[in-house]
Coordinates of C-alpha atoms and ligand atoms in Angstrom, one line a residue:
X1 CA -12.7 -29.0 -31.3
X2 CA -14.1 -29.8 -28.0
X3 CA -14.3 -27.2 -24.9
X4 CA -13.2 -28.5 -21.9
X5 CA -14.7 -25.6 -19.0
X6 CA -15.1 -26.7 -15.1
X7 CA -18.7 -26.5 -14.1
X8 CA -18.2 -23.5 -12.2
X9 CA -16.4 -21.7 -14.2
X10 CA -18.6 -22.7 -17.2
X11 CA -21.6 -20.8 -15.4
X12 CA -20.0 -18.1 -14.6
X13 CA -19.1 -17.2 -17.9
X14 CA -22.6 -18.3 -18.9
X15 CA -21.5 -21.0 -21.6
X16 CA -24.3 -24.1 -20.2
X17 CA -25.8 -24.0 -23.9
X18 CA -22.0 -24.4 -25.3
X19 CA -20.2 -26.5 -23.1
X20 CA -20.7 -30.3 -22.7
X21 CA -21.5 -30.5 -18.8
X22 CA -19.2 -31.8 -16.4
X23 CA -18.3 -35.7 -16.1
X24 CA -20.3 -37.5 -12.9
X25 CA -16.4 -37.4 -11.0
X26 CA -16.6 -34.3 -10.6
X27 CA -20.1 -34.2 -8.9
X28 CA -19.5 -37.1 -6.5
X29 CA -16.6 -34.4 -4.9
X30 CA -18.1 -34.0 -1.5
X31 CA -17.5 -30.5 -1.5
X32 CA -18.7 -30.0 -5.0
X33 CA -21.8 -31.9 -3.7
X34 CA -22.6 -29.0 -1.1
X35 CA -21.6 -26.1 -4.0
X36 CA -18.1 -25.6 -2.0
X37 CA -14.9 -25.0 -4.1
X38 CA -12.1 -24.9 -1.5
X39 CA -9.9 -23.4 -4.4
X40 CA -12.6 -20.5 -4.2
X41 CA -12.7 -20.5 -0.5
X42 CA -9.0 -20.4 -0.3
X43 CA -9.0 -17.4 -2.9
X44 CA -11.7 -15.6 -0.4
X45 CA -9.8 -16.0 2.4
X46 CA -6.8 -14.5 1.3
X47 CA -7.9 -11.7 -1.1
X48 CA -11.6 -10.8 0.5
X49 CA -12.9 -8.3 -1.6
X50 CA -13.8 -6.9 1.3
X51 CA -13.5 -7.0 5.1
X52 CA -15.5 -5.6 7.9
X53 CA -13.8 -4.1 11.1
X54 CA -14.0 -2.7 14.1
X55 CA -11.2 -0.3 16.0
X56 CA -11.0 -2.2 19.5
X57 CA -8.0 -0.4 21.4
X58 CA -6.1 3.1 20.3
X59 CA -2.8 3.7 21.4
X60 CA -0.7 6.7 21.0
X61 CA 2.9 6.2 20.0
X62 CA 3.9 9.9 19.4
X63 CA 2.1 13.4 19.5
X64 CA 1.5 13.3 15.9
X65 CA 1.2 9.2 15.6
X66 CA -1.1 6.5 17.0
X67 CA -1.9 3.1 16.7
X68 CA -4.8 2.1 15.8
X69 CA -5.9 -2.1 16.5
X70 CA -8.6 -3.5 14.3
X71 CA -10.6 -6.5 14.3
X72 CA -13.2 -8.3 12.9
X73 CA -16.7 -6.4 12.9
X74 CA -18.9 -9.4 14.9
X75 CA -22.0 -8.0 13.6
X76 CA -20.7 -8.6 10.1
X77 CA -19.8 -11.3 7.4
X78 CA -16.2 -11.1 8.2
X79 CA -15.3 -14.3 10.7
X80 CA -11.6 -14.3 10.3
X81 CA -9.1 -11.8 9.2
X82 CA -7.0 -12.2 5.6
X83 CA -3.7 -13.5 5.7
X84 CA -1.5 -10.9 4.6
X85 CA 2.6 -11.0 4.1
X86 CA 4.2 -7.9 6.2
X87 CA 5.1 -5.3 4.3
X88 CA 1.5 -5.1 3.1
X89 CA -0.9 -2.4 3.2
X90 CA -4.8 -2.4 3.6
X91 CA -7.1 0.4 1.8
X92 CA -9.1 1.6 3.9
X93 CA -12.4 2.9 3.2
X94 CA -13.8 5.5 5.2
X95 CA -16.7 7.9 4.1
X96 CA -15.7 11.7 4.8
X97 CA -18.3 14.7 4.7
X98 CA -20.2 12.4 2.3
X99 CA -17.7 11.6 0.0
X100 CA -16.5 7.7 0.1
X101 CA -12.8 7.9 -0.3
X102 CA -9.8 5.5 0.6
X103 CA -6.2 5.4 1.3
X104 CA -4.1 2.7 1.6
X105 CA -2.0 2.2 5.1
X106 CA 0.9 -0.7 6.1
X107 CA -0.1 -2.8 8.4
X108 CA 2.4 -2.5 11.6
X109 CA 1.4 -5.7 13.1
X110 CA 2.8 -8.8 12.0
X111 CA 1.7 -11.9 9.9
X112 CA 1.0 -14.2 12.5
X113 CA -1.2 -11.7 15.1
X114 CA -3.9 -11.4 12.2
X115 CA -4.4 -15.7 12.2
X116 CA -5.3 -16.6 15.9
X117 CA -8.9 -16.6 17.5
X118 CA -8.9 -13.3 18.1
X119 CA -6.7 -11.9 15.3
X120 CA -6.1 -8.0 14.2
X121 CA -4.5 -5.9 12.3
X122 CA -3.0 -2.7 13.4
X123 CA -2.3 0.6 11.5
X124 CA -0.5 3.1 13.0
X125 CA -1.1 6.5 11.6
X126 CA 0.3 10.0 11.3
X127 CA -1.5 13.2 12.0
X128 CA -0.7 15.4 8.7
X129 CA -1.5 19.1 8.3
X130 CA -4.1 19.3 5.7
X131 CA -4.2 15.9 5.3
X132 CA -7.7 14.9 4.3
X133 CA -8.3 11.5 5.8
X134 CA -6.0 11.6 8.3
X135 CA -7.3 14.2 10.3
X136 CA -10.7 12.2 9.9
X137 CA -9.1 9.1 11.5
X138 CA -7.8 11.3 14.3
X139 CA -10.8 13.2 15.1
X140 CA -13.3 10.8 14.7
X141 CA -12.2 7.1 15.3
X142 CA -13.0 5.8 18.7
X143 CA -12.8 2.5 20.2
X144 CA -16.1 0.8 18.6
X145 CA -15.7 2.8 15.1
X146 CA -16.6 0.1 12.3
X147 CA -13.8 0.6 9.6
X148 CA -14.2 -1.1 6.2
X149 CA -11.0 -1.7 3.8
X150 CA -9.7 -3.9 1.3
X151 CA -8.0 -7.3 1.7
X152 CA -4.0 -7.0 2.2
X153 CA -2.9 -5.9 -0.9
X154 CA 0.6 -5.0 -2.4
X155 CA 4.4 -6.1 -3.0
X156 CA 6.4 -4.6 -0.6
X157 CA 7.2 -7.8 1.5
X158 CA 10.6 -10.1 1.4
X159 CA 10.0 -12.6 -1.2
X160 CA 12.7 -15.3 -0.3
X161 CA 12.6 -16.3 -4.5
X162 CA 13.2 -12.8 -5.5
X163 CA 15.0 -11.1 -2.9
X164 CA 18.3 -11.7 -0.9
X165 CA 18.4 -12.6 2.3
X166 CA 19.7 -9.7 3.8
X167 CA 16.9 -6.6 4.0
X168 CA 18.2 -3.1 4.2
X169 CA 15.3 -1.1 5.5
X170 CA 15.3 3.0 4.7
X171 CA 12.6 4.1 6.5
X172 CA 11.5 7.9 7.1
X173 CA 8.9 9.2 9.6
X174 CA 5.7 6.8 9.8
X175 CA 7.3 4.7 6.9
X176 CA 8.6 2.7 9.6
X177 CA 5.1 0.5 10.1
X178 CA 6.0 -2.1 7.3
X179 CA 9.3 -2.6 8.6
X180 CA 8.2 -2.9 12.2
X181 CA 6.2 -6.4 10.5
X182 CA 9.1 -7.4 9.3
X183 CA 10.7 -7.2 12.6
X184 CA 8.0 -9.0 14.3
X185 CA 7.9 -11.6 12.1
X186 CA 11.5 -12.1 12.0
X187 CA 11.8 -12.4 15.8
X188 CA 8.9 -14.5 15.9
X189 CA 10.3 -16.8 13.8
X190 CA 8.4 -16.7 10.9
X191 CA 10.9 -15.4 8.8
X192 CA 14.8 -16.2 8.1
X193 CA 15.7 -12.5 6.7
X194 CA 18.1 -10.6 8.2
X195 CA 17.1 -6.7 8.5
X196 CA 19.2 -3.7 9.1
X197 CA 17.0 -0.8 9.3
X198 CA 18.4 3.1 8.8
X199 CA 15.2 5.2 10.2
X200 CA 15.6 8.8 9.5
X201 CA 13.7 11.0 11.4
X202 CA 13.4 15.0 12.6
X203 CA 14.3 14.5 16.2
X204 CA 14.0 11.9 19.1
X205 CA 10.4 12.7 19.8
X206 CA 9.8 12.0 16.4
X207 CA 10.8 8.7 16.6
X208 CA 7.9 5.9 15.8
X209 CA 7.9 3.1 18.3
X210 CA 11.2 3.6 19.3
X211 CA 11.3 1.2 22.6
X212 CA 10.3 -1.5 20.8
X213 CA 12.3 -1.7 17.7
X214 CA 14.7 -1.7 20.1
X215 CA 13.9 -4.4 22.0
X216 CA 13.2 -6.3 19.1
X217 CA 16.8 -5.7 17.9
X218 CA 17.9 -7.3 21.4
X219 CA 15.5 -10.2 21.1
X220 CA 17.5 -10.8 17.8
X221 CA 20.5 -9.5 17.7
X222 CA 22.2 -11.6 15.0
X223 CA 19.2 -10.5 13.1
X224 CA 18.1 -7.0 13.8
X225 CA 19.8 -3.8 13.6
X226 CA 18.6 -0.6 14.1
X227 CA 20.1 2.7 13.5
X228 CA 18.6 6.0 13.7
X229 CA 19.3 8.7 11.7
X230 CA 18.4 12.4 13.4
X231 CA 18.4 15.7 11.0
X232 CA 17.7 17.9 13.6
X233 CA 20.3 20.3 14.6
X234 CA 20.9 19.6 18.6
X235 CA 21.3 16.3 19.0
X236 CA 21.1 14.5 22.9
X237 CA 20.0 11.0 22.1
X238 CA 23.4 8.6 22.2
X239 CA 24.0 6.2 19.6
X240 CA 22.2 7.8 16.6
X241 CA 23.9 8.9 13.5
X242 CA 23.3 12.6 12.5
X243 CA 22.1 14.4 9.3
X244 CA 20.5 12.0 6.4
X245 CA 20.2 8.6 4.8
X246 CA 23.0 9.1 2.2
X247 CA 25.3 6.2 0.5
X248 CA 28.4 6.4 2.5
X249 CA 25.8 6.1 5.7
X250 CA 24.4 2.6 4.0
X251 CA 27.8 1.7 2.8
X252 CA 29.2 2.1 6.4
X253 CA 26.6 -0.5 7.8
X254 CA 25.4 -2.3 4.8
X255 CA 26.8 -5.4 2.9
X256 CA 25.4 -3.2 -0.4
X257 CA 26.7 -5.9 -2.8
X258 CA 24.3 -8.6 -1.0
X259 CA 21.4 -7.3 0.0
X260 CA 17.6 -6.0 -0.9
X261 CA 16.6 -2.4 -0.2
X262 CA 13.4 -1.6 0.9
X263 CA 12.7 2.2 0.8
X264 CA 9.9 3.4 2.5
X265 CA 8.9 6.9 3.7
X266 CA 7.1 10.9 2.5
X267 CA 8.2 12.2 -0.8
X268 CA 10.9 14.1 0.3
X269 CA 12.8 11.5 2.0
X270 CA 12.4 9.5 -2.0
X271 CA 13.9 12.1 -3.4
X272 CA 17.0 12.4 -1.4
X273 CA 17.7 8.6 -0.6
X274 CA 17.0 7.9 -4.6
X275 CA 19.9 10.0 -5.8
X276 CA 21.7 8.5 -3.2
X277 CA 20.7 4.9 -4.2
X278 CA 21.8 5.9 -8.0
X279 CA 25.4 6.2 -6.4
X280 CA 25.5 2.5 -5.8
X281 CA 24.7 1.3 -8.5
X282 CA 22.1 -1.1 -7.5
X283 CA 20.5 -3.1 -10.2
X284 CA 16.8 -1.7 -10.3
X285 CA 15.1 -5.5 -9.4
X286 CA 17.1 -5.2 -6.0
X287 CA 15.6 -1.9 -4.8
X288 CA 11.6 -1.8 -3.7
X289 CA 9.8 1.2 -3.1
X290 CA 6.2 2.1 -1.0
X291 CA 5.0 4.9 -1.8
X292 CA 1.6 6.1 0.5
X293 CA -0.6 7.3 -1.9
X294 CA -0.8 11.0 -4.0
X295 CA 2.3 13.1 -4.0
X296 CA 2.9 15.4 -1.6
X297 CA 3.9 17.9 -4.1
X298 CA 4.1 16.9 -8.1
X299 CA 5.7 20.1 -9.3
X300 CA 8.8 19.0 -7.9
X301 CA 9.2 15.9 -10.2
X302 CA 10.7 16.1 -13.4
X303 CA 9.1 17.1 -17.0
X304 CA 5.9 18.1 -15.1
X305 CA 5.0 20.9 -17.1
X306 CA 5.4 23.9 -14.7
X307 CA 3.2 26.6 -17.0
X308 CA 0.0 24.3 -16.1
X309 CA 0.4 24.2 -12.0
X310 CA -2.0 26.9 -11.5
X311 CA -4.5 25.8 -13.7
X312 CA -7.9 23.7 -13.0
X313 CA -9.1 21.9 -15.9
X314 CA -12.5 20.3 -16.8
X315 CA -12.7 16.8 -16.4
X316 CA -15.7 14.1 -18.2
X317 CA -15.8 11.3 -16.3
X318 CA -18.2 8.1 -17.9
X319 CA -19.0 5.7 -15.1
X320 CA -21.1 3.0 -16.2
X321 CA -24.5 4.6 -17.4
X322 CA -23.4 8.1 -15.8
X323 CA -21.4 11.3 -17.2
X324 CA -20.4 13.7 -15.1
X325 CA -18.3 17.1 -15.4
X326 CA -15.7 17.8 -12.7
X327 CA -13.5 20.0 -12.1
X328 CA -10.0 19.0 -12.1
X329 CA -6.8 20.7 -10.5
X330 CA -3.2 20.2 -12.4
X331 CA -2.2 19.6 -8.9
X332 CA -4.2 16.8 -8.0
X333 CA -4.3 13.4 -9.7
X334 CA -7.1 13.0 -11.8
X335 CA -8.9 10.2 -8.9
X336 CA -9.0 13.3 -5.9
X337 CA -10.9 14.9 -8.9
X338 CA -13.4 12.7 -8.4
X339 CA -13.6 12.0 -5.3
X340 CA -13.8 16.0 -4.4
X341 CA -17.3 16.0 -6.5
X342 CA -18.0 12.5 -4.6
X343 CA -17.8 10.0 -6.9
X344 CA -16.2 6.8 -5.7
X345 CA -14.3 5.3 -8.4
X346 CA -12.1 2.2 -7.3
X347 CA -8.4 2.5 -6.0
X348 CA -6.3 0.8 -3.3
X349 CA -2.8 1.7 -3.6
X350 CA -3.4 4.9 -4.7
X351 CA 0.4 4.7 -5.8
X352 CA 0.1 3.9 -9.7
X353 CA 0.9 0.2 -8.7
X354 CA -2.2 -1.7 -8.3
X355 CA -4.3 -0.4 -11.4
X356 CA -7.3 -1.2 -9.0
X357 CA -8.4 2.5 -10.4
X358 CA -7.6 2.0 -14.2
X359 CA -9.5 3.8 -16.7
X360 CA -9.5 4.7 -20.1
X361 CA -8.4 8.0 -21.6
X362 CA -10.4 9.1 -24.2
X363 CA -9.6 12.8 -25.1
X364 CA -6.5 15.1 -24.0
X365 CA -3.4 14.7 -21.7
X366 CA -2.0 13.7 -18.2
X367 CA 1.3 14.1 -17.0
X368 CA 2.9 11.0 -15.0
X369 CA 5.5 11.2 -13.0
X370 CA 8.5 8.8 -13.8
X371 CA 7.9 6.3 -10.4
X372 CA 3.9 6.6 -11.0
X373 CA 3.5 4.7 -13.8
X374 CA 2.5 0.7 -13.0
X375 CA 1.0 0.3 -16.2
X376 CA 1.2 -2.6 -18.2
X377 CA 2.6 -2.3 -21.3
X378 CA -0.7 -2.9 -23.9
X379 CA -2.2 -0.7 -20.9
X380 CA -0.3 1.9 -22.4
X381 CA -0.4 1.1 -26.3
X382 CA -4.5 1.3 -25.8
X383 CA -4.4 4.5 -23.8
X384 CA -5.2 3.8 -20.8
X385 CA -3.9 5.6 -17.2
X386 CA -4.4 4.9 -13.6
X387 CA -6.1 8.0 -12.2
X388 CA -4.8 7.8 -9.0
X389 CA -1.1 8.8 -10.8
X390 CA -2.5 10.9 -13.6
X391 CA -2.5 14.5 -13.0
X392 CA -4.4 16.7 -15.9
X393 CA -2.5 19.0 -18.1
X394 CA -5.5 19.5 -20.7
X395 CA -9.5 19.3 -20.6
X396 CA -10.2 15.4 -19.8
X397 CA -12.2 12.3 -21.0
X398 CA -12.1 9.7 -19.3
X399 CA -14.1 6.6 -19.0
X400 CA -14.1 3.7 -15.7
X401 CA -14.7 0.6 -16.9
X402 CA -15.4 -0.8 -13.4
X403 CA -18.6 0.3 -11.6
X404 CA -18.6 2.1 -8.4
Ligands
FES1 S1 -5.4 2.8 -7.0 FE1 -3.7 1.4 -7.5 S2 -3.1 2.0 -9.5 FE2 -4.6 3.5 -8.9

């Protein structure tokens, strides 16, 4: 049997001795000829495995929330900024008292802002109590700071194919940054969804870019619709609905029975606006969910095993040619383990999704929640977990097969 392998590939995978070499077409290809696969270069240019930037303007949107515009770093070998679809995120990688660590954030800028000469991407950030990299970003980020993060990962975007037409955004607190993409990109053009987008939030100060979704909502009217949902008790600001995201709220605006949910927002908003969901009835490919990283609180999810919460385990982590012992809180996922006794294992979502992190469990037992586990299915016959998700409810072993 002959093996057919393309040159590049071939030496990649280090086969020259096995594989006949490539016929002369190939080599008269004028971009072959100067070693240039525009397949490759295409590849690089929208998943970088890395990109270089730089914060050039800050702007704050609330007290607890600010906007934060990125660029390429000109003193690095990022030219031009990844496409990305909105409703993506970027992980951002930031090194904190020493330890590297990242977390992912949505990018609140749209599609088409990232591609012209002079391109960016902007995050727009939440100050959280106790919140490790947040409070970081806020104290220390100035206009100048060089930021590195991921290319645009994730699948949280409107997928004409796969999704229906009509988007029902549920958005709590500083969820609202995907769906602000969307909204861009719709009135910009670059999109034909429709979007109806219920934003809960505490009270009216609370509310994230506020103006501007609704003048974006004016700019397309037949398009956009926004309606904000306060839970706060005295209530001034006209036009709002009061209380909570709950199924006879979406059923009063939305055409449920022809439409995509997107659900984005802090654990606790999940938790209510799920059970609601379950009320409809919605087939489970028609509802998408962003989650930002760890879990505010994993006690509250079901079948975690309460009797372990106050306990910290030990944890052997095998990273390459290194061992190390950790210790490892039933609290935490098994990832912030490591990153606490600075290691830098891999991760991007940080949301059981990507399995960027994934690593193989050799001895004892994690608990995962039920909307935390993106594993793939031999993933889980050969015991592997996604540390990011994985929270310890025994001693540990686990090895990384990717390097740090
Ligand atoms: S970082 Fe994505 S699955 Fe863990």
């Amino acid at each position: 049997m002959k093996l057919r392998v393309r040159g590049h590939i071939r030496d990649l995978l280090g086969f020259k001795g096995l594989v006949p070499k490539r016929k002369k077409r190939f080599a008269k290809s004028p971009a072959r000829a100067v070693g240039v696969d525009p397949m490759n270069k295409l590849a690089r240019r929208l998943h970088p495995a890395a990109q270089h930037l730089v914060v050039a303007e800050i702007k704050d949107e609330t007290k607890t929330t600010k906007t934060f515009k990125l660029v390429a770093d000109p003193d690095s070998a990022t030219k031009e900024l990844a496409c990305f679809r909105a409703g993506q995120y970027l992980s951002l990688r930031v090194e904190v008292a020493g330890a590297r660590v990242t977390r992912p954030y949505s990018i609140s800028s749209a599609p088409f802002e990232a591609l012209d000469a002079g391109g960016f991407y902007e995050v727009t950030v939440r100050e959280r109590q106790g919140g490790f990299l947040t409070t970081h970003i806020w104290e220390n980020w100035k206009v100048g700071s060089k930021v590195g993060s991921s290319g645009p990962c994730g699948f949280f975007y409107h997928e004409p194919l796969r999704d229906a037409g009509k988007i029902v955004g549920l958005a709590g607190g500083s969820g609202i940054t995907p769906f602000r993409s969307m909204a861009r990109e719709i009135v910009h053009g670059e999109s034909d969804a429709e979007l109806l987008l219920l934003y809960g939030s505490s009270d009216q100060d609370d509310i994230v870019f506020q103006r501007e979704l609704g003048e974006l909502e004016q700019k397309a009217p037949d398009k956009i619709k926004v309606v904000h949902v306060l839970s706060c008790k005295d209530v001034s600001m006209e036009g709002c609905e009061r209380g909570f995201i709950t199924a006879d709220l979406i059923k009063q605006y939305a055409d449920v029975d022809d439409s995509s949910f997107f659900v984005c927002g802090p654990q606790a908003m999940y938790e209510f606006v799920e059970k609601e969901l379950a009320t409809l009835d919605l087939p489970r490919r028609r509802v998408r969910r962003e989650l930002f990283g760890e879990l505010e609180d994993v006690t509250r999810l079901p079948g975690f095993p309460q009797e372990v919460a106050e306990r910290t385990f030990q944890l052997k982590a095998n990273i390459g040619e290194v061992t190390v012992d950790v210790p490892a809180k039933a609290t935490e996922p098994v990832l912030v383990a490591m990153e606490r006794a600075n290691l830098a294992p891999p991760s991007e979502c940080r949301s059981g999704e990507c399995g960027f992190c994934r690593a193989l469990l050799v001895a004892g037992d994690v608990y995962i929640g039920p909307e935390g586990d993106g594993r793939r299915a031999a993933d889980k016959q050969f015991g592997y977990i996604h540390p990011c998700m994985s929270y310890p409810v025994t001693d540990l072993e686990i090895t990384i097969p990717r390097g740090m």
